mmCIF file of N, CA, C and O in Angstrom:
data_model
loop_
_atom_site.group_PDB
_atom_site.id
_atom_site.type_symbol
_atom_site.label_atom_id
_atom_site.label_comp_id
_atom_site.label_asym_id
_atom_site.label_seq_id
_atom_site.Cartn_x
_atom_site.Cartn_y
_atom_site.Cartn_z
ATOM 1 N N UNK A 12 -30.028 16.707 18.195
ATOM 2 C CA UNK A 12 -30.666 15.794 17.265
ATOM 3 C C UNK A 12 -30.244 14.372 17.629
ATOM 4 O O UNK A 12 -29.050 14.076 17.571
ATOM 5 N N UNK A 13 -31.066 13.571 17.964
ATOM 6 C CA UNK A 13 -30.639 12.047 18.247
ATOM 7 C C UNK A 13 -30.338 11.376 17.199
ATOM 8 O O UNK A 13 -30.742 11.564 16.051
ATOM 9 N N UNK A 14 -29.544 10.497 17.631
ATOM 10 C CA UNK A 14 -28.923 9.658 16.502
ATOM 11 C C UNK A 14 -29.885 8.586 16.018
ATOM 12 O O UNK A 14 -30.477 7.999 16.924
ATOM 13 N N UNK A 15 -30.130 8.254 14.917
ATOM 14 C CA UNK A 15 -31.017 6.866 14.726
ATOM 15 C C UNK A 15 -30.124 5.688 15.086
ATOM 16 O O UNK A 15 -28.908 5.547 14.957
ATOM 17 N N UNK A 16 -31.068 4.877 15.575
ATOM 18 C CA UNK A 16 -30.489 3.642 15.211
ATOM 19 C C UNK A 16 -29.318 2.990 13.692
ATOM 20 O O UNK A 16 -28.119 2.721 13.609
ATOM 21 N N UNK A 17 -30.175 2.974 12.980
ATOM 22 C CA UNK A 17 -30.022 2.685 11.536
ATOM 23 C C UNK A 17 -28.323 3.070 11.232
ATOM 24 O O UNK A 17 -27.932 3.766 12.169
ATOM 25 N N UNK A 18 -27.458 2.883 10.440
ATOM 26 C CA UNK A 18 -26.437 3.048 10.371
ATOM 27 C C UNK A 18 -26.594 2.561 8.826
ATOM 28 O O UNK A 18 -27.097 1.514 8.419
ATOM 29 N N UNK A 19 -25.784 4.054 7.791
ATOM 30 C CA UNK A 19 -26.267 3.522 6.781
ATOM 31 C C UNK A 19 -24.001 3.527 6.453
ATOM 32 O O UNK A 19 -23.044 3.945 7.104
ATOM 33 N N UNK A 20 -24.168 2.857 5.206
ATOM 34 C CA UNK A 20 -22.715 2.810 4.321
ATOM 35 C C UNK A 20 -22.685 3.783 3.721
ATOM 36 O O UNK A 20 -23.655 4.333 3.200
ATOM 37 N N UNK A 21 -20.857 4.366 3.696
ATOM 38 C CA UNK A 21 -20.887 4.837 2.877
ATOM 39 C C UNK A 21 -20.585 4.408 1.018
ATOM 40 O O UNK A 21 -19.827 3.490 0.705
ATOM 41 N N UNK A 22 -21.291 5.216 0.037
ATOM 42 C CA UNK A 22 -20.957 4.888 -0.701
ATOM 43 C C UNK A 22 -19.487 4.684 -1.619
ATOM 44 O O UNK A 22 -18.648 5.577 -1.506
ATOM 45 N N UNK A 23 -19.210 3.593 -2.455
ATOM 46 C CA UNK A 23 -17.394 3.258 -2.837
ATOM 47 C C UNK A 23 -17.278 4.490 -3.583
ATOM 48 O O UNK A 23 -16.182 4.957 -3.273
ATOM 49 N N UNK A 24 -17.777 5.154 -4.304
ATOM 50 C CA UNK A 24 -17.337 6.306 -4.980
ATOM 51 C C UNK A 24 -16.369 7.130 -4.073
ATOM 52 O O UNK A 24 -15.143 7.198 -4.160
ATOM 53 N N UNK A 25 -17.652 8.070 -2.705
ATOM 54 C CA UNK A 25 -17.155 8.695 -1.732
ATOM 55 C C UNK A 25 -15.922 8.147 -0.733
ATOM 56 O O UNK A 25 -15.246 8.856 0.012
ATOM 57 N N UNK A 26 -15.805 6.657 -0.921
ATOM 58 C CA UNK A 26 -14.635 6.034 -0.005
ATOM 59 C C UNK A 26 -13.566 6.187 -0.949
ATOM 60 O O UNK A 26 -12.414 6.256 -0.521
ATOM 61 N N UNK A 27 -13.876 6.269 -2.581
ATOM 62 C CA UNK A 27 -12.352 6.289 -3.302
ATOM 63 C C UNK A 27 -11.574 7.642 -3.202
ATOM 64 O O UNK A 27 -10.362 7.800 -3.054
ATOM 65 N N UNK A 28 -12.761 8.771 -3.342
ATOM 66 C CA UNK A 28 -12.320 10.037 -3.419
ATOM 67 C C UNK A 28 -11.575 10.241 -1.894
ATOM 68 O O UNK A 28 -10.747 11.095 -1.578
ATOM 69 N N UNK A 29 -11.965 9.523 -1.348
ATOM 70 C CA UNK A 29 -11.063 9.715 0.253
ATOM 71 C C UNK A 29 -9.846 9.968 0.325
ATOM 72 O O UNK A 29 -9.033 10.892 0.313
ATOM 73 N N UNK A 30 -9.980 8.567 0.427
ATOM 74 C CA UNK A 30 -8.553 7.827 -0.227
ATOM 75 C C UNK A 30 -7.487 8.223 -1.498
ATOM 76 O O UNK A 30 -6.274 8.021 -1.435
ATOM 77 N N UNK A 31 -8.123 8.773 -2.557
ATOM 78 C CA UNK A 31 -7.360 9.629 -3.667
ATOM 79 C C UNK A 31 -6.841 10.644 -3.162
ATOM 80 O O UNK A 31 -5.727 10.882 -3.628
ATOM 81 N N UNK A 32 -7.243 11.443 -2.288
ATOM 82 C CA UNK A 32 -6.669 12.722 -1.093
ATOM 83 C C UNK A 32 -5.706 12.381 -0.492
ATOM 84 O O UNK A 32 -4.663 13.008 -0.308
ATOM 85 N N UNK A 33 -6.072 11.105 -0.062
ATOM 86 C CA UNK A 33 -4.595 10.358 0.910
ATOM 87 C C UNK A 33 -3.450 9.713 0.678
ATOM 88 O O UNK A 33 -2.491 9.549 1.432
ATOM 89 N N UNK A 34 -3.646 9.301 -0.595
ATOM 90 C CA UNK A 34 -2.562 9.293 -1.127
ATOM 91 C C UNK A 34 -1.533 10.198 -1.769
ATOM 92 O O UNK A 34 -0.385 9.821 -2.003
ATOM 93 N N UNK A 35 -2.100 11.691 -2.106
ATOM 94 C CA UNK A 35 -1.055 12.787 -2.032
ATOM 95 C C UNK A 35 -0.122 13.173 -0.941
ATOM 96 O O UNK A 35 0.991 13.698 -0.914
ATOM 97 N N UNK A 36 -1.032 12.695 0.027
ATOM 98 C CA UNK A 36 -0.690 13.492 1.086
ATOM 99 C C UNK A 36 0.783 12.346 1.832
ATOM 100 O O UNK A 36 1.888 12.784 2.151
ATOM 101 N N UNK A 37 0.422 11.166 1.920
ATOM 102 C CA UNK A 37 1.190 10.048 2.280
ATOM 103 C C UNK A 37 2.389 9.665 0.957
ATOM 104 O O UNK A 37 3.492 9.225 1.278
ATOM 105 N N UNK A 38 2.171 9.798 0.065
ATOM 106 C CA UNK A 38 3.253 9.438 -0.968
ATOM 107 C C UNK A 38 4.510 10.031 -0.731
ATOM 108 O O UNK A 38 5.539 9.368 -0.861
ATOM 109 N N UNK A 39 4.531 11.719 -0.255
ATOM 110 C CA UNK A 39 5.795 12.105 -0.194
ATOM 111 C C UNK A 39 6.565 11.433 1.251
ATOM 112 O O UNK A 39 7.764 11.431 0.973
ATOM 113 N N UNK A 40 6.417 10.964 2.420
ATOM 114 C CA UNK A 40 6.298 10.671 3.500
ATOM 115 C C UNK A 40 6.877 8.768 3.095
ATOM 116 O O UNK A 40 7.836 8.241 3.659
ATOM 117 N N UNK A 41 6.381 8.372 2.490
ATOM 118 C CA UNK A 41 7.004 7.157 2.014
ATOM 119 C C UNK A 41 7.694 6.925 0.919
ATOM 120 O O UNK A 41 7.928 5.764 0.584
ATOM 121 N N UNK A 42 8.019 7.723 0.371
ATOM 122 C CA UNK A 42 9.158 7.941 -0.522
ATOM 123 C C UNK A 42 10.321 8.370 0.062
ATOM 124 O O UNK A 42 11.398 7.817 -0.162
ATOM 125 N N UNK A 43 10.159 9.551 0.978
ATOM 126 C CA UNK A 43 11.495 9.951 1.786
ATOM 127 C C UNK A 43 12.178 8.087 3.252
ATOM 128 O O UNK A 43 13.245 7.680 3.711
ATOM 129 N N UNK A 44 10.796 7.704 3.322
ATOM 130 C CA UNK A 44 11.930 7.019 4.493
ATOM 131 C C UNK A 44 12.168 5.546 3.363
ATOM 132 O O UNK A 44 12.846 4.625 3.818
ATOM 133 N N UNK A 45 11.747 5.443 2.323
ATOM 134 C CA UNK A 45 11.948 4.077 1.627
ATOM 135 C C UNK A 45 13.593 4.730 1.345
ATOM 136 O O UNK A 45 14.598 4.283 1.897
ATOM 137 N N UNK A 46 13.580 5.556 0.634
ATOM 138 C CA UNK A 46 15.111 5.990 0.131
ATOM 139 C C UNK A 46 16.090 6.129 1.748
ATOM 140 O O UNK A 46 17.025 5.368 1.998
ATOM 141 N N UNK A 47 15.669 7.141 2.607
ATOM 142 C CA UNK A 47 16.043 6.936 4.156
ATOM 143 C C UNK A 47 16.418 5.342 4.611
ATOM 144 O O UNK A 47 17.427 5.374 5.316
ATOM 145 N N UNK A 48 16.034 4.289 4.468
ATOM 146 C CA UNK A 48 16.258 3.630 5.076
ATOM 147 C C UNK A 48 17.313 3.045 3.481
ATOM 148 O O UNK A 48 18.353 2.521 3.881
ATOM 149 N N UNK A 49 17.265 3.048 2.656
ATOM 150 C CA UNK A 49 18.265 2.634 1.587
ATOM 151 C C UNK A 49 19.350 3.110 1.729
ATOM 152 O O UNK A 49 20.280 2.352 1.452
ATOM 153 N N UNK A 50 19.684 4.432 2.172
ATOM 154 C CA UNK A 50 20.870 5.345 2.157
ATOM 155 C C UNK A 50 21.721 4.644 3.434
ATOM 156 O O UNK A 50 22.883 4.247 3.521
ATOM 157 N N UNK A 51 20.467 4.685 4.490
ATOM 158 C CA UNK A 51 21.095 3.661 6.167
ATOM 159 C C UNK A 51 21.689 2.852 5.963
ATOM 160 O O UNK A 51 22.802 2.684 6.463
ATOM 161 N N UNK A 52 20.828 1.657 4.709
ATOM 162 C CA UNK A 52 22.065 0.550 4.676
ATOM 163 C C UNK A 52 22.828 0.102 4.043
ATOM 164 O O UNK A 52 23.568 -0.856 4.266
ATOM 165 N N UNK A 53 22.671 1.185 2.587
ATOM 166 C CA UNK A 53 23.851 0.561 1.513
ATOM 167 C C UNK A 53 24.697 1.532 1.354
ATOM 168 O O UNK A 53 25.623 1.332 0.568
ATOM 169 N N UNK A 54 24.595 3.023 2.152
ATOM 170 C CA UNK A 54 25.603 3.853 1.814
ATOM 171 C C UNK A 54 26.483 3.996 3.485
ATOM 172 O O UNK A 54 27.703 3.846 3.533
ATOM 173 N N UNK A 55 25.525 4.347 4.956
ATOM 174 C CA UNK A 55 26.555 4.626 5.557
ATOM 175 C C UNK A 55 26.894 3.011 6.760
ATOM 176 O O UNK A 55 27.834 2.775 7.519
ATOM 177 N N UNK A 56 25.518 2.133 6.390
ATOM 178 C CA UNK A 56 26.247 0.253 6.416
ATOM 179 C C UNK A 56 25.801 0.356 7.821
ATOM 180 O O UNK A 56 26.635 0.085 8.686
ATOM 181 N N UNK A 57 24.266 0.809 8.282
ATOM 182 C CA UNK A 57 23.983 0.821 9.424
ATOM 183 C C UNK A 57 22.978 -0.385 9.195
ATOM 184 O O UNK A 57 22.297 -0.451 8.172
ATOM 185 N N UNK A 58 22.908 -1.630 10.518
ATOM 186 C CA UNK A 58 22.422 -2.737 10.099
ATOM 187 C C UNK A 58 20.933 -2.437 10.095
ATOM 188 O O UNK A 58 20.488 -1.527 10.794
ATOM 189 N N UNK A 59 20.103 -3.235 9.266
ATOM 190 C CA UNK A 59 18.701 -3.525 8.573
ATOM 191 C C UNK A 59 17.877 -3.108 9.861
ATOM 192 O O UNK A 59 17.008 -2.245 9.741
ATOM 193 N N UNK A 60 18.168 -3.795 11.290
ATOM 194 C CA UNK A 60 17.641 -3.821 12.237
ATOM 195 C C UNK A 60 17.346 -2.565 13.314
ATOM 196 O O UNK A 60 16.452 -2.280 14.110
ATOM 197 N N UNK A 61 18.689 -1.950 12.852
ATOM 198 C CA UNK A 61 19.169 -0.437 13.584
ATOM 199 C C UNK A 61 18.182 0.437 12.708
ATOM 200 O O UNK A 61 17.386 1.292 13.095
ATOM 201 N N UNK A 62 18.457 -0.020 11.383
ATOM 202 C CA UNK A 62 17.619 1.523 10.465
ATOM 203 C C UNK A 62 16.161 1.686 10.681
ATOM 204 O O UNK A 62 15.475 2.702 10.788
ATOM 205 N N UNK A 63 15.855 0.389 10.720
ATOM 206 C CA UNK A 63 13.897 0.442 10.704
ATOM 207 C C UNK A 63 13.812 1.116 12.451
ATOM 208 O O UNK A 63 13.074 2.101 12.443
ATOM 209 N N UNK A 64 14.166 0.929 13.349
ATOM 210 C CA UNK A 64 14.323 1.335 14.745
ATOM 211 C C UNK A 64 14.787 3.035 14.605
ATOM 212 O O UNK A 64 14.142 3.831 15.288
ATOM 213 N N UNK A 65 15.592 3.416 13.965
ATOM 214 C CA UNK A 65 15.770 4.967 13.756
ATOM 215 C C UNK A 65 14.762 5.579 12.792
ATOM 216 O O UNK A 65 14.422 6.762 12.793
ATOM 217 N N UNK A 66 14.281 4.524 11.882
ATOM 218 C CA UNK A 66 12.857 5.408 11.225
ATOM 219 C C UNK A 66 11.983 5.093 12.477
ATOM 220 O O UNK A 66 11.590 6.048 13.148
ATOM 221 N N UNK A 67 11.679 3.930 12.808
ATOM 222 C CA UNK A 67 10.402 4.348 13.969
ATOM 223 C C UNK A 67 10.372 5.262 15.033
ATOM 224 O O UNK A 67 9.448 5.957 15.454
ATOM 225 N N UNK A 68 11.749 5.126 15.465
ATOM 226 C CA UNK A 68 11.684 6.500 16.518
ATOM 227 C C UNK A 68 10.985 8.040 16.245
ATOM 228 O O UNK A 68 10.227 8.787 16.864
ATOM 229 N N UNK A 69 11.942 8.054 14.514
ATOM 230 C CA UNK A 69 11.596 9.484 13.870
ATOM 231 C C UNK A 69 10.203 9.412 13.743
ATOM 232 O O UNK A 69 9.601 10.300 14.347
ATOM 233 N N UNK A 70 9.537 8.623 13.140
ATOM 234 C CA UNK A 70 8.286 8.823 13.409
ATOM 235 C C UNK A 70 7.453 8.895 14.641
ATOM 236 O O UNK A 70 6.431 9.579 14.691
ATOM 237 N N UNK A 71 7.915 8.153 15.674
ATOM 238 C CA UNK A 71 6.570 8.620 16.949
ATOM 239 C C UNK A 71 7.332 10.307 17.083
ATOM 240 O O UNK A 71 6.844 11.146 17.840
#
């Protein structure tokens, strides 16, 4: 089936419900490294610069 030209939007309803999905899914994931990187520097005093560099690693 060929594609048309035409390119239509989607509607904001269908873009919120997206997005309402994605935020379940992402909330737990930024809750663990916000506290993760709190624990890095006010409990075991690893500098600001070191901690964000050990969360980015963990993440790729």
């Amino acid at each position: 089936m060929p594609m048309s030209s035409e390119t239509t939007k989607l509607p904001f309803k269908i873009k919120l419900s997206y997005s309402m999905g994605q935020i379940g899914d992402s909330l737990g994931y930024n809750m663990y490294f916000f506290f993760f990187l709190f624990f890095l520097t006010d409990y075991v005093g690893v500098p600001p610069a070191l901690a964000g560099t050990i969360s980015l690693v963990a993440i790729l």
